[in-house]
Coordinates of C-alpha atoms and ligand atoms in Angstrom, one line a residue:
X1 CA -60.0 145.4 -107.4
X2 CA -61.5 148.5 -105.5
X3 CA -62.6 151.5 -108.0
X4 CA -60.3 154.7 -107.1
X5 CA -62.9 157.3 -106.2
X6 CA -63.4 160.5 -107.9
X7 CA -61.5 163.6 -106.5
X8 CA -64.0 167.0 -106.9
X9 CA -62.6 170.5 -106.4
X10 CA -64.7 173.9 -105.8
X11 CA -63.0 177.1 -106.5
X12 CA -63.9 180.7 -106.4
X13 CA -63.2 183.9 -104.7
X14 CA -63.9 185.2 -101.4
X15 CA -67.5 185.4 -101.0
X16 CA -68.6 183.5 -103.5
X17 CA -70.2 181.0 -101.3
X18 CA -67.7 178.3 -101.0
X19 CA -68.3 177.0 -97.4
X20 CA -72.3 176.4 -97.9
X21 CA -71.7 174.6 -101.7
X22 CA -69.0 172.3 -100.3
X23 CA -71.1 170.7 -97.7
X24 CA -74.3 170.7 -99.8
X25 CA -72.2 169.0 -102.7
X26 CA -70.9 166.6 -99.8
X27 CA -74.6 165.6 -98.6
X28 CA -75.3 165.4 -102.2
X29 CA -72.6 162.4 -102.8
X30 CA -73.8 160.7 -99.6
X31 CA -77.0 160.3 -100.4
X32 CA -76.0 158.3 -103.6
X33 CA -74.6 156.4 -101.1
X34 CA -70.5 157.0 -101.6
X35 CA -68.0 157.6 -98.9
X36 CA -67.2 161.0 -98.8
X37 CA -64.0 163.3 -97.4
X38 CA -63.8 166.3 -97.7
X39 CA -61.2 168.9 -97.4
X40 CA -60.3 172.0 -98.0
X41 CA -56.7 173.9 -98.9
X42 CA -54.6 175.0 -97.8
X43 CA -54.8 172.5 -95.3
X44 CA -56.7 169.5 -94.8
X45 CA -54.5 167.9 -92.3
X46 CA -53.0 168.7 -89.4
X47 CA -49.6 170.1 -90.5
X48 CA -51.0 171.4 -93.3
X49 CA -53.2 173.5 -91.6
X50 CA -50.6 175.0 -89.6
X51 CA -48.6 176.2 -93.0
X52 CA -52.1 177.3 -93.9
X53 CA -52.2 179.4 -90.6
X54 CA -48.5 180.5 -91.5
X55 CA -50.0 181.5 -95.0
X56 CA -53.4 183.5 -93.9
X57 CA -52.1 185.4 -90.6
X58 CA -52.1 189.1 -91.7
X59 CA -49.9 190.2 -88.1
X60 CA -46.5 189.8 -89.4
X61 CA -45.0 193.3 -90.5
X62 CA -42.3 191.6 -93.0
X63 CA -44.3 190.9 -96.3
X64 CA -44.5 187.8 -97.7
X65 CA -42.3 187.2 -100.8
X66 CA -44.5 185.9 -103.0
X67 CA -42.6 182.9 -104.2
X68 CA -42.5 181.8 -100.4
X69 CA -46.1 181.7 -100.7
X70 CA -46.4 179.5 -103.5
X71 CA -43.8 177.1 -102.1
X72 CA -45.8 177.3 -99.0
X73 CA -48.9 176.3 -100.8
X74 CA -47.7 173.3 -102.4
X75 CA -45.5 172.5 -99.3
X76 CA -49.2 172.5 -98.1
X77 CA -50.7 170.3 -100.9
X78 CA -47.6 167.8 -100.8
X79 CA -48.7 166.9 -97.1
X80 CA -52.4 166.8 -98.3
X81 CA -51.8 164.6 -101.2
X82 CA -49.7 161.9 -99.6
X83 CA -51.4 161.9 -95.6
X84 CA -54.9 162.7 -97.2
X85 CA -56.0 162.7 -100.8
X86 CA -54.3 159.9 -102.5
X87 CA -55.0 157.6 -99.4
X88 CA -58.6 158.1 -99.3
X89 CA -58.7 158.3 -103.6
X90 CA -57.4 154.7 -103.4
X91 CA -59.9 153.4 -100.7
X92 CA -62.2 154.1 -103.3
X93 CA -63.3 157.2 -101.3
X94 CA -64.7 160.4 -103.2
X95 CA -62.7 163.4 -102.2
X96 CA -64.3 166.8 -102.1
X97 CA -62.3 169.6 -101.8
X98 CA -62.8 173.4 -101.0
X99 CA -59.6 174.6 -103.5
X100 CA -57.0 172.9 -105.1
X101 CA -54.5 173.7 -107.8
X102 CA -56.6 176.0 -109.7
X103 CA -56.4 178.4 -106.8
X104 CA -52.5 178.9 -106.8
X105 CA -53.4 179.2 -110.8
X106 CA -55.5 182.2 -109.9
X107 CA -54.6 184.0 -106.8
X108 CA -50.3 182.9 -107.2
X109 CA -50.7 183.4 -111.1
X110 CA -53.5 185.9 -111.5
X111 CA -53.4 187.5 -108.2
X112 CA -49.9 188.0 -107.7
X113 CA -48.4 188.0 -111.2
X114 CA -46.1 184.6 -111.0
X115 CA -46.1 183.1 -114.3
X116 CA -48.1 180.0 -115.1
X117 CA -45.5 177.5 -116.5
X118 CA -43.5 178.2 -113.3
X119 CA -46.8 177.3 -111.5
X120 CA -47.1 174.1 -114.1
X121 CA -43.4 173.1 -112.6
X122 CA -44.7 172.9 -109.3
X123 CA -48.1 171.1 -110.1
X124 CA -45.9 168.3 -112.1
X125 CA -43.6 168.1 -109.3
X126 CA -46.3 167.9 -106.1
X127 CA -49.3 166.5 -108.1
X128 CA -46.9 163.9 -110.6
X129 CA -50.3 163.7 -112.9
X130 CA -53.1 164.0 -110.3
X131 CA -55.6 166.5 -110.8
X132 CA -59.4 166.7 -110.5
X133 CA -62.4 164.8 -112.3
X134 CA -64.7 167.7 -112.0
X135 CA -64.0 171.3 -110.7
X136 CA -66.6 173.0 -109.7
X137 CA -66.4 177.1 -110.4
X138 CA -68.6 179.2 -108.9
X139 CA -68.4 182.4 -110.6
X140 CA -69.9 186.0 -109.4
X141 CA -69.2 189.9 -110.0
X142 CA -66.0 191.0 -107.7
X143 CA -68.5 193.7 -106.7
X144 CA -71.4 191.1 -105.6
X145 CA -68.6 188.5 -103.8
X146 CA -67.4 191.9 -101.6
X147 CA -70.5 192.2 -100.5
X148 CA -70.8 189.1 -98.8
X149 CA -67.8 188.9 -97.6
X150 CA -67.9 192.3 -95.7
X151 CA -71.4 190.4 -94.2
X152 CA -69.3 187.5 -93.4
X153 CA -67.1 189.1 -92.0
X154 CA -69.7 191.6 -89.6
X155 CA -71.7 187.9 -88.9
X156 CA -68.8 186.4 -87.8
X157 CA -66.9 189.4 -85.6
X158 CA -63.8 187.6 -87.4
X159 CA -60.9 189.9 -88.6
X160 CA -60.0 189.9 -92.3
X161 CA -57.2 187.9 -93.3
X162 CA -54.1 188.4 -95.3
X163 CA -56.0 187.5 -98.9
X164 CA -59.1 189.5 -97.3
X165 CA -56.9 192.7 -96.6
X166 CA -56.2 192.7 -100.7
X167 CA -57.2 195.6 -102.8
X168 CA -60.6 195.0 -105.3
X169 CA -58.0 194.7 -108.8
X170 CA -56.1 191.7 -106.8
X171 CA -59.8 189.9 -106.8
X172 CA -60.8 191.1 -110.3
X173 CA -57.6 189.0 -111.3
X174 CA -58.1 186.2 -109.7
X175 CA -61.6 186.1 -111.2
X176 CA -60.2 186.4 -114.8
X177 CA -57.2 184.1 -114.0
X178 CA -60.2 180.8 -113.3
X179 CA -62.5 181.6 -116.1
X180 CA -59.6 181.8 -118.0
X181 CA -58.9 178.5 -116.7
X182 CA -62.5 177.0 -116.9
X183 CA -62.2 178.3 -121.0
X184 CA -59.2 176.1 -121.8
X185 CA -60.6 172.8 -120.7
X186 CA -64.1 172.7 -120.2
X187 CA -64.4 169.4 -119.6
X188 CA -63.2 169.2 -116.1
X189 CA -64.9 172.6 -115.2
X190 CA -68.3 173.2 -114.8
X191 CA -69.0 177.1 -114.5
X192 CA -71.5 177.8 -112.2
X193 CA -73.1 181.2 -111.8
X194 CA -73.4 181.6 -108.2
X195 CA -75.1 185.6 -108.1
X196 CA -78.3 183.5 -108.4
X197 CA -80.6 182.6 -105.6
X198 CA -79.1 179.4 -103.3
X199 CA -81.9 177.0 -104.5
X200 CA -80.7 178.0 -108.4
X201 CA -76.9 177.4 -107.4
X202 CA -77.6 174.0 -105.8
X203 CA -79.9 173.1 -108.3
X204 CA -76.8 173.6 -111.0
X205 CA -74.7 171.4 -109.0
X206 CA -76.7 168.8 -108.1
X207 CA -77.3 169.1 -112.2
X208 CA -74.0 168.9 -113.1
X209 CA -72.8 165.7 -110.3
X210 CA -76.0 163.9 -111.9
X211 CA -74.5 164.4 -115.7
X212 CA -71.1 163.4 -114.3
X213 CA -72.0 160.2 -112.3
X214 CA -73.6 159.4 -115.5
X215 CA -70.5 159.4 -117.3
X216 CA -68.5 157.7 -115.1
X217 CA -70.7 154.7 -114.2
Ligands
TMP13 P1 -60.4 180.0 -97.8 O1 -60.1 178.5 -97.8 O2 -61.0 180.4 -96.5 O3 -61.1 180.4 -99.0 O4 -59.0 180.8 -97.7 C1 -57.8 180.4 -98.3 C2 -57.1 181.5 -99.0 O5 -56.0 181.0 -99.6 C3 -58.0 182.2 -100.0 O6 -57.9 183.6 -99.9 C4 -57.3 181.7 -101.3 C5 -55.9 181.4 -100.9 N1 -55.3 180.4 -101.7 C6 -54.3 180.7 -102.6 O7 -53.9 181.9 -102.6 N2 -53.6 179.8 -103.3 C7 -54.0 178.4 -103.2 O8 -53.4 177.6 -103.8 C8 -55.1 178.1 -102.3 C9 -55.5 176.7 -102.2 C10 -55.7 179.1 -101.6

């Protein structure tokens, strides 16, 4: 019987370094020799990327309700799952992906204000008991993460989009709303303090992927 693989997650705000950690914890997997996808959210797949272009396009003047957008999100992460995740999870694939779940927790819950166990409804509903082996949090000052993201942002000439256009309390919120998360079950979550230098950063995750193949062997 083929060994489901292991499904890893990396949340964090805007700024925080996302992007780079992804594809170093990617490399990191496939030198042990696994088969790796990775994927981000919202999106991942072809239609999902468009609701994720629906989602992030700041040009519209009507506002987005914000239980649209967390339909929208898991409308997102239902397409993922079943064209996507689950498929690749069951080759025996691992599955490494930028966001998941514990996003909507913080920028739908914390962010926006929606309630959790309405949140919960939805994750039972989409996920039906799947969630990440290991989320990987990487954790900085709202003041440090703007900075980097207003360097992004210059680097890349790209215009800011409609999470990007939100106010500093909105990301102060969504910071509290994952280490609140991280708190109440540390043993998926590994909290990683990413205001240090790169090399520390990787260092802590290539620490924390060597503890939890370890484990799972
Ligand atoms: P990113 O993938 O470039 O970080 O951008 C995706 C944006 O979507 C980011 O601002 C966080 C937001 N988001 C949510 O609000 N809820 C979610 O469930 C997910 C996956 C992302």
């Amino acid at each position: 019987m083929i060994q489901r693989g292991r499904f890893i997650t990396l949340e964090g705000s805007e700024g925080v370094g996302k992007s780079t950690n992804v594809a170093f914890v990617e490399a990191w997997l496939k030198e042990q020799g696994l088969e790796v996808v990775r994927t981000r959210e919202p999106g991942g797949t072809p239609r999902a990327e468009a609701i994720r272009a629906l989602l992030l396009d700041p040009s519209f003047e009507e506002p987005l309700n914000s239980d649209a957008e967390l339909l929208l999100m898991f409308a997102a992460r239902a397409q993922h799952l079943a064209q996507k995740i689950v498929p690749a999870l069951e080759r025996g694939a691992w599955v490494v992906c930028d966001r998941f779940t514990d996003a909507t927790f913080a920028y739908q819950g914390g962010g926006r204000g929606i309630d959790s166990t309405r949140i919960a409804t939805l994750e039972h509903f989409v996920q039906q008991g799947l969630s990440p082996d290991l989320t990987l949090l990487l954790d900085m000052s709202p003041a440090a993460a703007k900075v980097r993201l207003e360097g992004r942002l210059r680097d890349q000439q790209t215009e800011r989009d409609r999470f990007e256009q939100e106010q500093a309390t909105f990301f102060q919120a969504v910071r509290q709303a994952y280490l609140a998360r991280a708190a109440s079950d540390t043993k998926r979550f590994a909290l990683i303090d990413a205001e240090q230098p790169l090399e520390s950063v990787q260092a802590a995750l290539a620490d924390v992927l060597a503890e939890r193949m370890a484990l799972w062997r």
